[in-house]
Tab-separated table of N, CA and C and ligand atoms in Angstrom:
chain	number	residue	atom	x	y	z
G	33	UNK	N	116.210	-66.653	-213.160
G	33	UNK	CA	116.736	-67.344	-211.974
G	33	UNK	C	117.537	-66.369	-211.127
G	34	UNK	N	117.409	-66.473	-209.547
G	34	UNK	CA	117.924	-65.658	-209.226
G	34	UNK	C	119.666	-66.034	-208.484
G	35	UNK	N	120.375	-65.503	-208.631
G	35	UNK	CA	121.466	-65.210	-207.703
G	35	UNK	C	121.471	-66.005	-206.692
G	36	UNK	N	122.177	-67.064	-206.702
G	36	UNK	CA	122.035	-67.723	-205.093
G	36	UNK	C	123.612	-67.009	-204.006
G	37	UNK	N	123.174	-66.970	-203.276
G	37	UNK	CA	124.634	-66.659	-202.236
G	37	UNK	C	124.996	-67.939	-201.412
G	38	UNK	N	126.465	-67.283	-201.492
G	38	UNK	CA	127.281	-69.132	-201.237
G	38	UNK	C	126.490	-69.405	-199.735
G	39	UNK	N	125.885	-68.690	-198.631
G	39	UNK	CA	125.982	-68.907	-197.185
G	39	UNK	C	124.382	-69.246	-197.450
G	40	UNK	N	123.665	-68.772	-198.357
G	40	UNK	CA	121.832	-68.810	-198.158
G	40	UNK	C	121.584	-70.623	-199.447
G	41	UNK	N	120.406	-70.777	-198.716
G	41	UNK	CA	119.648	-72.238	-199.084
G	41	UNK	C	118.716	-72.000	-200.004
G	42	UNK	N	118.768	-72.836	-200.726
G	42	UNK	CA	117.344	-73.076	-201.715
G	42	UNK	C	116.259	-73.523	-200.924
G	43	UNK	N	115.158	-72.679	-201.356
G	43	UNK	CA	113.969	-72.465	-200.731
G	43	UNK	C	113.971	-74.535	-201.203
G	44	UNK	N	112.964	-75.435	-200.260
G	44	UNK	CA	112.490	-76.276	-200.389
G	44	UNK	C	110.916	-77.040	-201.392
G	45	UNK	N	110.373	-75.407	-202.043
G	45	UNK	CA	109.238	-75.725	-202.213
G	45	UNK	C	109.872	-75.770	-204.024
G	46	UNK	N	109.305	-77.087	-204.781
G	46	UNK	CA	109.817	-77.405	-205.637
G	46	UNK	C	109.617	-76.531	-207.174
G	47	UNK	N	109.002	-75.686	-206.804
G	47	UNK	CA	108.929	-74.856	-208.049
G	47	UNK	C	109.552	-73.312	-208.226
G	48	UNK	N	109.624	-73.398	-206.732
G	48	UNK	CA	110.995	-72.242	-206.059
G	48	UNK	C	111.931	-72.039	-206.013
G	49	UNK	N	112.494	-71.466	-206.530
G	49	UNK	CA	114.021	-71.483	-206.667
G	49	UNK	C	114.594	-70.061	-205.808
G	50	UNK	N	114.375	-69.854	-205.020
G	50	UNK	CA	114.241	-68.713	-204.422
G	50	UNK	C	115.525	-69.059	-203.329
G	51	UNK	N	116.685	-68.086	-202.732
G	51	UNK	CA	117.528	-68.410	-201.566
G	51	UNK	C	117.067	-67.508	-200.661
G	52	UNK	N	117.985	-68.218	-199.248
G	52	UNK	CA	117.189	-67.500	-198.330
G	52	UNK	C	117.909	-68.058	-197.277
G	53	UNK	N	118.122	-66.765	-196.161
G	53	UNK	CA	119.082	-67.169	-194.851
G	53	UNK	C	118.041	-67.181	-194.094
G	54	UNK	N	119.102	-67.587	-192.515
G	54	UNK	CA	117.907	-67.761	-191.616
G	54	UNK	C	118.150	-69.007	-190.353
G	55	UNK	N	117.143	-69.514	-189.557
G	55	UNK	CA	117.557	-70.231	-188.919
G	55	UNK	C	117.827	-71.768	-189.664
G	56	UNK	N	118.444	-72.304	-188.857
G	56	UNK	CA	118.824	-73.642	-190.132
G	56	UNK	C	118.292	-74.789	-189.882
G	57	UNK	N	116.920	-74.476	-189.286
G	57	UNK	CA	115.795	-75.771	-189.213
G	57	UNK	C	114.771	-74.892	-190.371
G	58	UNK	N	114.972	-73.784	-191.040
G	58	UNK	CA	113.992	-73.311	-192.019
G	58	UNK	C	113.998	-74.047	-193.402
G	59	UNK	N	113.372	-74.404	-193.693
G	59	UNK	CA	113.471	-75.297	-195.045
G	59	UNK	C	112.906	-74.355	-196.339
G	60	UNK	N	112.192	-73.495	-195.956
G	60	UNK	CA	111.255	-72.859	-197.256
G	60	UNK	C	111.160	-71.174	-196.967
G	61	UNK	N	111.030	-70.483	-198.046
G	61	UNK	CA	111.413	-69.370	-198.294
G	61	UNK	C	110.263	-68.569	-197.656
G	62	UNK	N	109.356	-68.713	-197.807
G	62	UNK	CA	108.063	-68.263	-196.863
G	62	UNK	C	107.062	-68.993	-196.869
G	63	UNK	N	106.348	-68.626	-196.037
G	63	UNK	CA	105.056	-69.354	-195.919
G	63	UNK	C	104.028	-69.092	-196.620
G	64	UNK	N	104.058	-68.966	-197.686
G	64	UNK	CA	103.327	-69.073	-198.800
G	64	UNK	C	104.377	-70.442	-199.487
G	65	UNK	N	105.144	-70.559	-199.582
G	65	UNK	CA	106.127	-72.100	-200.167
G	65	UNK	C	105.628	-73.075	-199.300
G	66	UNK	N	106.018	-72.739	-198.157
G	66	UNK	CA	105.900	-73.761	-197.043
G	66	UNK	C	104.456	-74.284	-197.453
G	67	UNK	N	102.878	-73.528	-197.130
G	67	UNK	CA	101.643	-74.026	-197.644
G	67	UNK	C	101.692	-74.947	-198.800
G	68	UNK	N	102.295	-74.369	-199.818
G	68	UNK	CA	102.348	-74.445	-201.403
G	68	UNK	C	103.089	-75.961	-200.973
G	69	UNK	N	103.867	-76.137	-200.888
G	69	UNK	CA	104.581	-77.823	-200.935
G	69	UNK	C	103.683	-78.832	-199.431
G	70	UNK	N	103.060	-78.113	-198.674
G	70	UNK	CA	102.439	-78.862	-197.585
G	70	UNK	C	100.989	-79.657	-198.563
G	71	UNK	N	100.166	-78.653	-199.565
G	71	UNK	CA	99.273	-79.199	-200.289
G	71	UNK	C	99.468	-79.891	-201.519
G	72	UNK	N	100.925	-79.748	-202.180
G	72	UNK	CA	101.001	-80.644	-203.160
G	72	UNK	C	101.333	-82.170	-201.988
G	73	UNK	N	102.076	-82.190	-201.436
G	73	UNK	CA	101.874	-83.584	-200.580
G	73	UNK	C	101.272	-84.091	-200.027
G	74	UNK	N	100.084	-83.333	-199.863
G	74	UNK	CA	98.890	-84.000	-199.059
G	74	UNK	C	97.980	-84.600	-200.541
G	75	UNK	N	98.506	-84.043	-201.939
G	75	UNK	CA	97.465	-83.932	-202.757
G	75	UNK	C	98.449	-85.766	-203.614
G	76	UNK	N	99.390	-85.287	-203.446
G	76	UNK	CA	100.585	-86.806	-203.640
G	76	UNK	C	100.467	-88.195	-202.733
G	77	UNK	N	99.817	-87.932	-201.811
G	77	UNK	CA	99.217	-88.765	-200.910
G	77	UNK	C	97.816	-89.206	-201.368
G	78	UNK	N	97.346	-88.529	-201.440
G	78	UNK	CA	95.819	-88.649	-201.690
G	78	UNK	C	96.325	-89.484	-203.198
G	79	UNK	N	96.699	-89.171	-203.761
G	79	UNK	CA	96.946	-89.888	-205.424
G	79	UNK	C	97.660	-91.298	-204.958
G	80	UNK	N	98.490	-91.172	-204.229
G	80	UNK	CA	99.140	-92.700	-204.130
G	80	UNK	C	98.784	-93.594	-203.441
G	81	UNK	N	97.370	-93.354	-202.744
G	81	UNK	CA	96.236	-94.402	-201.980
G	81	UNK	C	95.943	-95.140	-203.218
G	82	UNK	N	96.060	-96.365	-202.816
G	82	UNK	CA	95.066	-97.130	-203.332
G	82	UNK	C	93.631	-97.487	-203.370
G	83	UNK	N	92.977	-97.716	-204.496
G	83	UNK	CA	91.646	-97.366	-204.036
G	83	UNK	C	91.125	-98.025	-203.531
G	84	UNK	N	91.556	-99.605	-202.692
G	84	UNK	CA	91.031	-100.134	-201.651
G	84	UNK	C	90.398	-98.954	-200.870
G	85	UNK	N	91.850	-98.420	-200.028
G	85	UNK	CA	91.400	-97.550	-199.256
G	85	UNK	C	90.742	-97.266	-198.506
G	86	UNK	N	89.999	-96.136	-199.821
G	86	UNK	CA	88.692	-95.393	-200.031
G	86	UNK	C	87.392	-96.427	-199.510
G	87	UNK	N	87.216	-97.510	-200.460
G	87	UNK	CA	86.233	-98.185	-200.509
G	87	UNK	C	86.077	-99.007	-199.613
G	88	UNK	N	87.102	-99.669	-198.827
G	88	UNK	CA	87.169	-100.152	-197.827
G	88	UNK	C	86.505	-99.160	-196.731
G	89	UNK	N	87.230	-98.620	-196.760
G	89	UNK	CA	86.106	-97.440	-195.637
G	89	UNK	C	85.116	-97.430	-195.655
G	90	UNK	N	84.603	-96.574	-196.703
G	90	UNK	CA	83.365	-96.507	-196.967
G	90	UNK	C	82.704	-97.510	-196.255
G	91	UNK	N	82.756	-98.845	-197.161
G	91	UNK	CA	82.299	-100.021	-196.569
G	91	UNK	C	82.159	-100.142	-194.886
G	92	UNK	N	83.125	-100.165	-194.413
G	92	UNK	CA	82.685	-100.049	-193.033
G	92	UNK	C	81.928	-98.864	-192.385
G	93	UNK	N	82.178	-97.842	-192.676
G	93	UNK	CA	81.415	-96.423	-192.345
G	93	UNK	C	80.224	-96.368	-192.262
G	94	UNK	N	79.521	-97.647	-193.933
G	94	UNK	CA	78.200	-97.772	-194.018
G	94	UNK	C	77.755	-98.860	-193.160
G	95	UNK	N	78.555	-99.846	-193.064
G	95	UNK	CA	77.703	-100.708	-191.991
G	95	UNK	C	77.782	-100.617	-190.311
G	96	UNK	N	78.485	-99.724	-190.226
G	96	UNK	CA	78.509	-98.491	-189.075
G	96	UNK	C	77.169	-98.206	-188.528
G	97	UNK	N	77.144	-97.302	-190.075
G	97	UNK	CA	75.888	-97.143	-189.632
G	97	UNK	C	74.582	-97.727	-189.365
G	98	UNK	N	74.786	-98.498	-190.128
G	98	UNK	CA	73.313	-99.160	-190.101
G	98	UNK	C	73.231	-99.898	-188.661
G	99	UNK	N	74.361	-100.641	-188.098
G	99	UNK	CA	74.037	-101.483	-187.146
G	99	UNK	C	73.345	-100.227	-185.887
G	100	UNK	N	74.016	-98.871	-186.147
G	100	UNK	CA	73.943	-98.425	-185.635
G	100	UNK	C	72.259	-98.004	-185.650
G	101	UNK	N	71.949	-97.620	-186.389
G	101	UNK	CA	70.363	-97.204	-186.909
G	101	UNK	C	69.957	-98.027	-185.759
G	102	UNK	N	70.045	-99.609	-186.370
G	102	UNK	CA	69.021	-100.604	-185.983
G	102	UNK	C	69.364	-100.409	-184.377
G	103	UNK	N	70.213	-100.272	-183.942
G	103	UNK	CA	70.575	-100.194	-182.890
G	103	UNK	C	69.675	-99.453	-181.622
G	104	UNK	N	70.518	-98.201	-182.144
G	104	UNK	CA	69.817	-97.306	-181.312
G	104	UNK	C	68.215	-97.175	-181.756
G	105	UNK	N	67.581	-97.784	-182.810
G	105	UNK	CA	65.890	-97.825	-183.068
G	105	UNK	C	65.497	-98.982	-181.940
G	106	UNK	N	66.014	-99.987	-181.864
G	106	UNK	CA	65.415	-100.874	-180.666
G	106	UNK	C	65.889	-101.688	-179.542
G	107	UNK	N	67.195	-101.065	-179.527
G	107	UNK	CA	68.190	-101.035	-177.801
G	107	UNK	C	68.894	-102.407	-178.003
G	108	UNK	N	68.953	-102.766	-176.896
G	108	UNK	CA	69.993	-103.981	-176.213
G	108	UNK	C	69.328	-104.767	-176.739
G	109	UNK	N	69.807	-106.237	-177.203
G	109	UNK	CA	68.939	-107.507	-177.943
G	109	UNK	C	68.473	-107.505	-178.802
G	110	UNK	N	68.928	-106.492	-179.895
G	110	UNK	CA	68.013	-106.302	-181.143
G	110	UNK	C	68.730	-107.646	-181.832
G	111	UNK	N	67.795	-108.195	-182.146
G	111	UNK	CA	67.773	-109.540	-183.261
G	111	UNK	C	67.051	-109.141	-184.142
G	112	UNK	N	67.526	-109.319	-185.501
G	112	UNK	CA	66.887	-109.003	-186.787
G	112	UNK	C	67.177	-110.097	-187.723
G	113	UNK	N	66.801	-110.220	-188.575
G	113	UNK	CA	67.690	-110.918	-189.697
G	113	UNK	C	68.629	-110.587	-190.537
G	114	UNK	N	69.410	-112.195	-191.049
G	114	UNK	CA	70.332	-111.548	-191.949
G	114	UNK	C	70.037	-110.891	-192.945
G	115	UNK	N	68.665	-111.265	-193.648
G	115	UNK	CA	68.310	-111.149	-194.656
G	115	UNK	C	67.909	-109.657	-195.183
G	116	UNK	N	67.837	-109.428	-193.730
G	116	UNK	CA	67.160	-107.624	-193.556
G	116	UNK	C	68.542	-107.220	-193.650
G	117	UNK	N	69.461	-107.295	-192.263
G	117	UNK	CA	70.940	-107.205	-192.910
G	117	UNK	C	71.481	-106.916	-194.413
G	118	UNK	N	71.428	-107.875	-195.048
G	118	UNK	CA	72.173	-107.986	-195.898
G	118	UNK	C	71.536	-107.131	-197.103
G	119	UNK	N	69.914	-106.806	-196.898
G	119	UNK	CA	68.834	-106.178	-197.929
G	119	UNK	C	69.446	-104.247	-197.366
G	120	UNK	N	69.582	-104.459	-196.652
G	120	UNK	CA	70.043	-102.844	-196.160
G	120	UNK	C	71.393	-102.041	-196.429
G	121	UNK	N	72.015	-103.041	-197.790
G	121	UNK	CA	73.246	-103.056	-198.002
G	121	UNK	C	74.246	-103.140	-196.788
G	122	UNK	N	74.050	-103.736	-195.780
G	122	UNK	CA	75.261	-104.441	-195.396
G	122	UNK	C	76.156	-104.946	-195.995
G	123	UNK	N	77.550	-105.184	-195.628
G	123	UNK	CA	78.460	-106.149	-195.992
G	123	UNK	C	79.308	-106.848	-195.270
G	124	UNK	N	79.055	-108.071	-195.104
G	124	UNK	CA	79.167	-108.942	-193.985
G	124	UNK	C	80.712	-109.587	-194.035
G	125	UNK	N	81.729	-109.491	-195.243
G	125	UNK	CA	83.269	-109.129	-195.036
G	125	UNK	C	84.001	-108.134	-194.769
G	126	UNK	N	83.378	-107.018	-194.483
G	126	UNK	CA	84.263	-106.018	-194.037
G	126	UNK	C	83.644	-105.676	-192.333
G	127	UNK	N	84.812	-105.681	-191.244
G	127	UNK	CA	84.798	-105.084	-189.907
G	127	UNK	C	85.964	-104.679	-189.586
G	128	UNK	N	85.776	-104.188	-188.518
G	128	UNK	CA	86.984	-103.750	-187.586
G	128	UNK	C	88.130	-104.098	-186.589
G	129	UNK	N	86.975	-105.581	-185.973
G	129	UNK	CA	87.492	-106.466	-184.954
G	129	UNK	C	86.876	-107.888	-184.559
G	130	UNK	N	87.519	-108.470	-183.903
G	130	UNK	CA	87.061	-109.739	-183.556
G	130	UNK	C	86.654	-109.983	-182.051
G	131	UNK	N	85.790	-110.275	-181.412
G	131	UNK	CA	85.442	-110.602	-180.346
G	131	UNK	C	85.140	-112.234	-180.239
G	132	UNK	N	85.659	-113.054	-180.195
G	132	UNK	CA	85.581	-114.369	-179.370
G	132	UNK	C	85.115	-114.631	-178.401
G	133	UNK	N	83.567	-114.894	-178.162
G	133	UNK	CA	83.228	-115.517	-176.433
G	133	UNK	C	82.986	-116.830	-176.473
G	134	UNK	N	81.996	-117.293	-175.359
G	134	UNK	CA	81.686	-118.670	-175.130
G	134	UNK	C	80.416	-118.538	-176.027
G	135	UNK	N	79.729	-117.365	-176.472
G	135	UNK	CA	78.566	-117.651	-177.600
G	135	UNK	C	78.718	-117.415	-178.794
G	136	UNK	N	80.341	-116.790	-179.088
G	136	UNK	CA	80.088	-117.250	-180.388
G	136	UNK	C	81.279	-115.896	-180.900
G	137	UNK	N	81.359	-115.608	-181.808
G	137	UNK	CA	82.678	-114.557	-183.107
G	137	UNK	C	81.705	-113.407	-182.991
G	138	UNK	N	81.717	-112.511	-181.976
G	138	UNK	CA	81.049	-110.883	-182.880
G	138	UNK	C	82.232	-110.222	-183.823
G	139	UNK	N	81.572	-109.960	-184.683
G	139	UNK	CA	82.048	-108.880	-185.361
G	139	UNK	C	81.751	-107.769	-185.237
G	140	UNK	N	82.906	-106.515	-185.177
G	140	UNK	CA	82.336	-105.462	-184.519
G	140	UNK	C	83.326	-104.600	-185.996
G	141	UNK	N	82.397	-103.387	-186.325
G	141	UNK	CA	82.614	-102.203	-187.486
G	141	UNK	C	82.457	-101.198	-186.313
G	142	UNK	N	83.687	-100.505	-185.715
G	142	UNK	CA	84.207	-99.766	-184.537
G	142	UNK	C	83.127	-100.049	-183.396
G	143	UNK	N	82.155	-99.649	-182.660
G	143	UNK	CA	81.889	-100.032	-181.337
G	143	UNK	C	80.612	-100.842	-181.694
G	144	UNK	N	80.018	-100.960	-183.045
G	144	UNK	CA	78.565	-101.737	-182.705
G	144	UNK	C	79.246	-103.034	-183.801
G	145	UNK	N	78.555	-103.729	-182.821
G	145	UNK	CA	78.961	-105.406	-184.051
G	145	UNK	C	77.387	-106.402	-183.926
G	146	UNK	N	77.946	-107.474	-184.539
G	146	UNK	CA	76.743	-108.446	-184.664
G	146	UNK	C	77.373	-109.648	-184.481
G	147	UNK	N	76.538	-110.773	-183.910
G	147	UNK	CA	76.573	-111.898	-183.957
G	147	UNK	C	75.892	-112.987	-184.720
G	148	UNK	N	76.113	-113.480	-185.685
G	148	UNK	CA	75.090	-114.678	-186.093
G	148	UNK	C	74.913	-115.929	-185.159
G	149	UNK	N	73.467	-115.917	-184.601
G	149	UNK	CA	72.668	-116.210	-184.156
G	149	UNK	C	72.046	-117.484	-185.251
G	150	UNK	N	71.239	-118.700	-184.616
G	150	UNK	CA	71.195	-119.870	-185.249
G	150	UNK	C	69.404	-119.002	-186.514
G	151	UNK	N	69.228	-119.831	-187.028
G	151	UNK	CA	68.041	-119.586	-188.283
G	151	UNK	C	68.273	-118.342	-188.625
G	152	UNK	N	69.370	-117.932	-189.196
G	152	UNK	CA	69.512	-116.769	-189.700
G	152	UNK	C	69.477	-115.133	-189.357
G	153	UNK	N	69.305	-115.599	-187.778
G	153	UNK	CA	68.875	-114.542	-187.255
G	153	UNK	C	70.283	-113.446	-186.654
G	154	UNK	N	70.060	-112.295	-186.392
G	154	UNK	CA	71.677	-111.624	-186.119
G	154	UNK	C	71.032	-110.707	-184.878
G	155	UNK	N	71.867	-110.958	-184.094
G	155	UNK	CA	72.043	-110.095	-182.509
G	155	UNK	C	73.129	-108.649	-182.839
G	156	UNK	N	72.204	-107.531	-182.745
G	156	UNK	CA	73.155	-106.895	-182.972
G	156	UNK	C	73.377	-105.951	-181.296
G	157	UNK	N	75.116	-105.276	-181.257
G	157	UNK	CA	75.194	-104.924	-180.067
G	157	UNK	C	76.300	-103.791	-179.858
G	158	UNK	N	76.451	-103.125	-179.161
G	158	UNK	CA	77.586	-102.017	-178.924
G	158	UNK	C	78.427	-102.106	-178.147
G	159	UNK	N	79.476	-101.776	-177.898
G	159	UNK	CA	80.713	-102.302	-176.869
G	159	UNK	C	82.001	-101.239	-177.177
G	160	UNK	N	81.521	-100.582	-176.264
G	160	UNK	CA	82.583	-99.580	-176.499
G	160	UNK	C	84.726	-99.531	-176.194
G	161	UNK	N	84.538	-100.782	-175.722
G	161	UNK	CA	85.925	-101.229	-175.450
G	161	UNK	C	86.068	-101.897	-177.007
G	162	UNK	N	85.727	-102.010	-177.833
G	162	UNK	CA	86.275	-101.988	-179.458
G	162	UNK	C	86.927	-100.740	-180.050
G	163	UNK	N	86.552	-99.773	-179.488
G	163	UNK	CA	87.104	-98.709	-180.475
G	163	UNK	C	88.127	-98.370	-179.356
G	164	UNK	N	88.615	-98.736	-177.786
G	164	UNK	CA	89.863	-98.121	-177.100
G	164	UNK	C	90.595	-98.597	-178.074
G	165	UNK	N	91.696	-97.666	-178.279
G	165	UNK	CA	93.242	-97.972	-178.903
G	165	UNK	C	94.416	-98.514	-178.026
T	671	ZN	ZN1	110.181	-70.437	-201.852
């Protein structure tokens, strides 16, 4: 262990014990510490997600895509079924947002969503005022 001096700080990075003067917004002894404690907390983060999370994402990411596939494969008015939907691993509880009109609840997974449509059928569509923040 080394020598601390009464006027210099303990380096901040937790396995460091290192002192060190300097300006007094410096928290860490060099930047090799500074890195070194920036990736154990990003790595302490990553551990203290829950694994909703993850899977929650996912989940939407994938039906992202797909609306998207179907989407951009056959433009404005694509009606498909649910059944195709739901066979394409969709998952029809997880989105992003709610749209309320006079025809009906889209659900939108960031800019493309769907509507259920009567005999099972689903309108799918893009709207890029879902993903403004
Ligand atoms: Zn250090």
């Amino acid at each position: 262990m080394k020598q601390a001096k009464e006027t210099g700080r303990t380096c901040a990075y937790r396995y460091c014990e290192n002192t060190f003067e300097g300006r007094s917004d410096k928290v860490f002894c060099s930047d090799q510490c500074r890195n070194h404690a920036r990736r154990d907390q990003l790595k302490t983060e990553k551990w203290n997600a829950p694994a909703f999370y993850l899977k929650i994402s996912e989940i939407i990411k994938h039906n992202h895509k797909i609306l998207k596939h179907l989407f951009d494969d056959k433009g404005d008015n694509t009606v498909i079924t649910s059944f195709l939907l739901r066979d394409s691993g969709f998952n029809f509880e997880f989105h992003t947002r709610i749209l309320t009109t006079s025809k009906g609840i889209y659900r939108f997974c960031f800019d493309y969503g769907w509507l259920e449509l009567e005999n099972g059928k689903i309108l799918i569509v893009k709207n890029d005022r879902m993903v403004e923040i």
